[in-house]
Amino acid sequence: MKYIFPAAALVLDRVLKHKARSEHLPEVPCPHLEFHHIENDGLAGSILRNRPALVKWLPCAALGVNVPTLLHGFRKQSRPAKCGIALLLAGSASNVCDRLKNGTVTDMLRFPTAPGKLKTLVFNLADFMIFFGALLTLLRTVQSTSNQKG
């Protein structure tokens, strides 16, 4: 039951990516969010796009190396840390799946009223899963470390 949110976010990410690739994205009744489909052939913000082999295999290697690290002592983690780890792994797996299947990652969420360069970037739900999963995991780790010292 505790992994419903990460699982639901993963399914929603896969559905949105499929809809974006088939050009069937709905209109968003919010001026702060819009669907804008791109296929990102680079890493975060299209970096390394001229190195397709590296872009394809680097995320796979990173996921493979980090899974054992994240799952080490998983049962002993707090519920928020477990949720963070689940979000991080689900988001990473979704983007790696895209990269292996299509050679690109499907992005479709844009925030046109965001400040600065942020308004030009396009994301997918997995990107937010990775960000918030890493943030939640990091916060719980820092909190656990400070509790052990104090």
CSV table of N, CA, C and O in Angstrom, one decimal, residues 83-141:
chain,number,residue,atom,x,y,z
A,83,CYS,N,9.7,5.9,0.3
A,83,CYS,CA,8.9,6.5,-0.7
A,83,CYS,C,9.9,7.3,-1.7
A,83,CYS,O,9.7,7.2,-2.9
A,84,GLY,N,10.8,8.0,-1.1
A,84,GLY,CA,11.8,8.7,-1.9
A,84,GLY,C,12.6,7.8,-2.8
A,84,GLY,O,12.8,8.1,-4.0
A,85,ILE,N,13.1,6.7,-2.2
A,85,ILE,CA,13.8,5.7,-3.0
A,85,ILE,C,13.0,5.1,-4.1
A,85,ILE,O,13.4,5.0,-5.2
A,86,ALA,N,11.7,4.8,-3.8
A,86,ALA,CA,10.8,4.2,-4.8
A,86,ALA,C,10.6,5.2,-5.9
A,86,ALA,O,10.6,4.8,-7.1
A,87,LEU,N,10.4,6.5,-5.6
A,87,LEU,CA,10.2,7.5,-6.6
A,87,LEU,C,11.4,7.7,-7.5
A,87,LEU,O,11.3,7.7,-8.7
A,88,LEU,N,12.6,7.7,-6.8
A,88,LEU,CA,13.8,7.9,-7.6
A,88,LEU,C,14.1,6.7,-8.5
A,88,LEU,O,14.4,6.9,-9.7
A,89,LEU,N,13.9,5.5,-8.1
A,89,LEU,CA,14.1,4.3,-8.9
A,89,LEU,C,13.0,4.2,-10.0
A,89,LEU,O,13.4,3.9,-11.2
A,90,ALA,N,11.8,4.5,-9.7
A,90,ALA,CA,10.7,4.4,-10.7
A,90,ALA,C,10.9,5.5,-11.8
A,90,ALA,O,10.8,5.2,-13.0
A,91,GLY,N,11.3,6.7,-11.4
A,91,GLY,CA,11.5,7.8,-12.4
A,91,GLY,C,12.7,7.5,-13.3
A,91,GLY,O,12.7,7.6,-14.5
A,92,SER,N,13.8,7.0,-12.7
A,92,SER,CA,15.0,6.6,-13.4
A,92,SER,C,14.7,5.5,-14.4
A,92,SER,O,15.1,5.5,-15.5
A,93,ALA,N,14.0,4.5,-13.9
A,93,ALA,CA,13.7,3.3,-14.7
A,93,ALA,C,12.9,3.7,-15.9
A,93,ALA,O,13.1,3.3,-17.1
A,94,SER,N,11.9,4.6,-15.7
A,94,SER,CA,11.1,5.1,-16.8
A,94,SER,C,11.9,5.8,-17.9
A,94,SER,O,11.7,5.5,-19.1
A,95,ASN,N,12.8,6.7,-17.5
A,95,ASN,CA,13.6,7.4,-18.5
A,95,ASN,C,14.6,6.5,-19.2
A,95,ASN,O,14.8,6.6,-20.4
A,96,VAL,N,15.2,5.5,-18.4
A,96,VAL,CA,16.1,4.6,-19.0
A,96,VAL,C,15.3,3.7,-20.0
A,96,VAL,O,15.8,3.4,-21.1
A,97,CYS,N,14.1,3.3,-19.7
A,97,CYS,CA,13.3,2.5,-20.6
A,97,CYS,C,13.1,3.3,-21.9
A,97,CYS,O,13.2,2.7,-23.0
A,98,ASP,N,12.7,4.6,-21.8
A,98,ASP,CA,12.6,5.4,-23.0
A,98,ASP,C,13.8,5.4,-23.8
A,98,ASP,O,13.8,5.3,-25.0
A,99,ARG,N,14.9,5.7,-23.1
A,99,ARG,CA,16.2,5.8,-23.8
A,99,ARG,C,16.6,4.5,-24.6
A,99,ARG,O,17.1,4.6,-25.7
A,100,LEU,N,16.4,3.4,-23.9
A,100,LEU,CA,16.7,2.1,-24.6
A,100,LEU,C,15.8,1.8,-25.7
A,100,LEU,O,16.2,1.3,-26.8
A,101,LYS,N,14.5,2.1,-25.5
A,101,LYS,CA,13.5,1.7,-26.5
A,101,LYS,C,13.5,2.7,-27.7
A,101,LYS,O,13.4,2.3,-28.9
A,102,ASN,N,13.6,4.0,-27.5
A,102,ASN,CA,13.5,5.0,-28.5
A,102,ASN,C,14.8,5.7,-28.9
A,102,ASN,O,14.8,6.5,-29.9
A,103,GLY,N,15.8,5.6,-28.0
A,103,GLY,CA,17.0,6.4,-28.2
A,103,GLY,C,16.9,7.8,-27.7
A,103,GLY,O,17.8,8.6,-27.8
A,104,THR,N,15.7,8.2,-27.2
A,104,THR,CA,15.4,9.5,-26.7
A,104,THR,C,14.6,9.4,-25.5
A,104,THR,O,14.0,8.3,-25.2
A,105,VAL,N,14.4,10.5,-24.8
A,105,VAL,CA,13.5,10.5,-23.6
A,105,VAL,C,12.4,11.5,-24.0
A,105,VAL,O,12.6,12.6,-24.4
A,106,THR,N,11.1,11.1,-23.9
A,106,THR,CA,10.0,11.9,-24.2
A,106,THR,C,9.7,12.9,-23.1
A,106,THR,O,9.5,12.5,-22.0
A,107,ASP,N,9.7,14.2,-23.4
A,107,ASP,CA,9.4,15.2,-22.5
A,107,ASP,C,8.2,16.0,-23.0
A,107,ASP,O,8.0,16.1,-24.2
A,108,MET,N,7.4,16.5,-22.1
A,108,MET,CA,6.1,17.1,-22.6
A,108,MET,C,5.6,18.2,-21.6
A,108,MET,O,4.6,18.8,-21.9
A,109,LEU,N,6.2,18.4,-20.5
A,109,LEU,CA,5.6,19.4,-19.6
A,109,LEU,C,6.5,20.7,-19.5
A,109,LEU,O,7.7,20.6,-19.3
A,110,ARG,N,5.9,21.8,-19.8
A,110,ARG,CA,6.6,23.1,-19.9
A,110,ARG,C,5.9,24.1,-19.0
A,110,ARG,O,4.6,24.1,-18.9
A,111,PHE,N,6.6,25.0,-18.3
A,111,PHE,CA,6.1,26.0,-17.4
A,111,PHE,C,6.4,27.3,-18.0
A,111,PHE,O,7.4,28.0,-17.7
A,112,PRO,N,5.5,27.8,-18.9
A,112,PRO,CA,5.8,29.1,-19.6
A,112,PRO,C,5.9,30.3,-18.8
A,112,PRO,O,6.4,31.3,-19.3
A,113,THR,N,5.3,30.3,-17.6
A,113,THR,CA,5.4,31.5,-16.7
A,113,THR,C,6.5,31.4,-15.7
A,113,THR,O,6.6,32.3,-14.8
A,114,ALA,N,7.3,30.4,-15.7
A,114,ALA,CA,8.4,30.2,-14.8
A,114,ALA,C,9.5,31.3,-15.0
A,114,ALA,O,9.6,31.8,-16.1
A,115,PRO,N,10.3,31.5,-14.0
A,115,PRO,CA,11.3,32.6,-14.2
A,115,PRO,C,12.5,32.1,-15.0
A,115,PRO,O,12.8,30.9,-15.0
A,116,GLY,N,13.1,33.0,-15.7
A,116,GLY,CA,14.4,32.8,-16.4
A,116,GLY,C,14.3,31.6,-17.4
A,116,GLY,O,13.3,31.4,-18.1
A,117,LYS,N,15.4,30.9,-17.5
A,117,LYS,CA,15.6,29.8,-18.4
A,117,LYS,C,14.6,28.6,-18.1
A,117,LYS,O,14.3,27.8,-19.0
A,118,LEU,N,14.1,28.6,-16.9
A,118,LEU,CA,13.2,27.5,-16.5
A,118,LEU,C,12.0,27.4,-17.4
A,118,LEU,O,11.5,26.4,-17.7
A,119,LYS,N,11.5,28.6,-17.9
A,119,LYS,CA,10.4,28.6,-18.8
A,119,LYS,C,10.6,28.0,-20.1
A,119,LYS,O,9.7,27.7,-20.8
A,120,THR,N,11.9,27.8,-20.5
A,120,THR,CA,12.1,27.2,-21.9
A,120,THR,C,12.4,25.7,-21.8
A,120,THR,O,12.4,25.0,-22.8
A,121,LEU,N,12.6,25.2,-20.6
A,121,LEU,CA,12.9,23.8,-20.4
A,121,LEU,C,11.6,22.9,-20.5
A,121,LEU,O,10.5,23.4,-20.1
A,122,VAL,N,11.7,21.7,-21.0
A,122,VAL,CA,10.6,20.8,-21.1
A,122,VAL,C,10.9,19.5,-20.3
A,122,VAL,O,12.1,19.0,-20.4
A,123,PHE,N,10.0,19.1,-19.4
A,123,PHE,CA,10.2,18.0,-18.5
A,123,PHE,C,9.3,16.8,-18.8
A,123,PHE,O,8.3,17.0,-19.6
A,124,ASN,N,9.4,15.7,-18.1
A,124,ASN,CA,8.4,14.7,-18.0
A,124,ASN,C,8.2,14.4,-16.5
A,124,ASN,O,8.9,14.9,-15.7
A,125,LEU,N,7.1,13.6,-16.3
A,125,LEU,CA,6.8,13.3,-14.9
A,125,LEU,C,7.9,12.6,-14.2
A,125,LEU,O,8.2,12.8,-13.0
A,126,ALA,N,8.6,11.7,-14.9
A,126,ALA,CA,9.8,10.9,-14.3
A,126,ALA,C,10.8,11.9,-13.8
A,126,ALA,O,11.5,11.6,-12.8
A,127,ASP,N,11.1,13.0,-14.5
A,127,ASP,CA,12.1,14.0,-14.0
A,127,ASP,C,11.7,14.5,-12.6
A,127,ASP,O,12.6,14.6,-11.8
A,128,PHE,N,10.4,14.7,-12.4
A,128,PHE,CA,10.0,15.2,-11.1
A,128,PHE,C,10.0,14.1,-10.1
A,128,PHE,O,10.3,14.3,-8.9
A,129,MET,N,9.8,12.9,-10.5
A,129,MET,CA,9.9,11.7,-9.6
A,129,MET,C,11.4,11.6,-9.1
A,129,MET,O,11.6,11.4,-7.9
A,130,ILE,N,12.3,11.7,-10.0
A,130,ILE,CA,13.7,11.6,-9.7
A,130,ILE,C,14.1,12.8,-8.8
A,130,ILE,O,14.7,12.5,-7.7
A,131,PHE,N,13.7,14.0,-9.1
A,131,PHE,CA,14.0,15.1,-8.3
A,131,PHE,C,13.5,15.0,-6.9
A,131,PHE,O,14.2,15.1,-5.9
A,132,PHE,N,12.2,14.8,-6.7
A,132,PHE,CA,11.6,14.7,-5.4
A,132,PHE,C,12.0,13.5,-4.7
A,132,PHE,O,12.1,13.5,-3.4
A,133,GLY,N,12.2,12.4,-5.4
A,133,GLY,CA,12.7,11.2,-4.7
A,133,GLY,C,14.1,11.4,-4.2
A,133,GLY,O,14.4,11.0,-3.0
A,134,ALA,N,15.0,12.0,-4.9
A,134,ALA,CA,16.3,12.3,-4.4
A,134,ALA,C,16.3,13.3,-3.3
A,134,ALA,O,17.0,13.1,-2.3
A,135,LEU,N,15.4,14.3,-3.4
A,135,LEU,CA,15.3,15.3,-2.3
A,135,LEU,C,14.8,14.6,-1.0
A,135,LEU,O,15.4,14.9,0.0
A,136,LEU,N,13.8,13.9,-1.1
A,136,LEU,CA,13.2,13.2,0.0
A,136,LEU,C,14.2,12.2,0.7
A,136,LEU,O,14.4,12.2,1.9
A,137,THR,N,14.9,11.5,-0.2
A,137,THR,CA,15.9,10.5,0.3
A,137,THR,C,17.0,11.3,1.0
A,137,THR,O,17.5,10.9,2.1
A,138,LEU,N,17.5,12.3,0.4
A,138,LEU,CA,18.6,13.1,1.0
A,138,LEU,C,18.2,13.8,2.3
A,138,LEU,O,18.9,13.7,3.3
A,139,LEU,N,17.0,14.4,2.3
A,139,LEU,CA,16.5,15.0,3.6
A,139,LEU,C,16.4,14.0,4.7
A,139,LEU,O,16.8,14.2,5.9
A,140,ARG,N,15.9,12.8,4.4
A,140,ARG,CA,15.8,11.7,5.5
A,140,ARG,C,17.1,11.2,5.9
A,140,ARG,O,17.4,11.0,7.1
A,141,THR,N,18.1,11.2,5.0
A,141,THR,CA,19.4,10.7,5.3
A,141,THR,C,20.1,11.8,6.2
A,141,THR,O,20.7,11.4,7.2
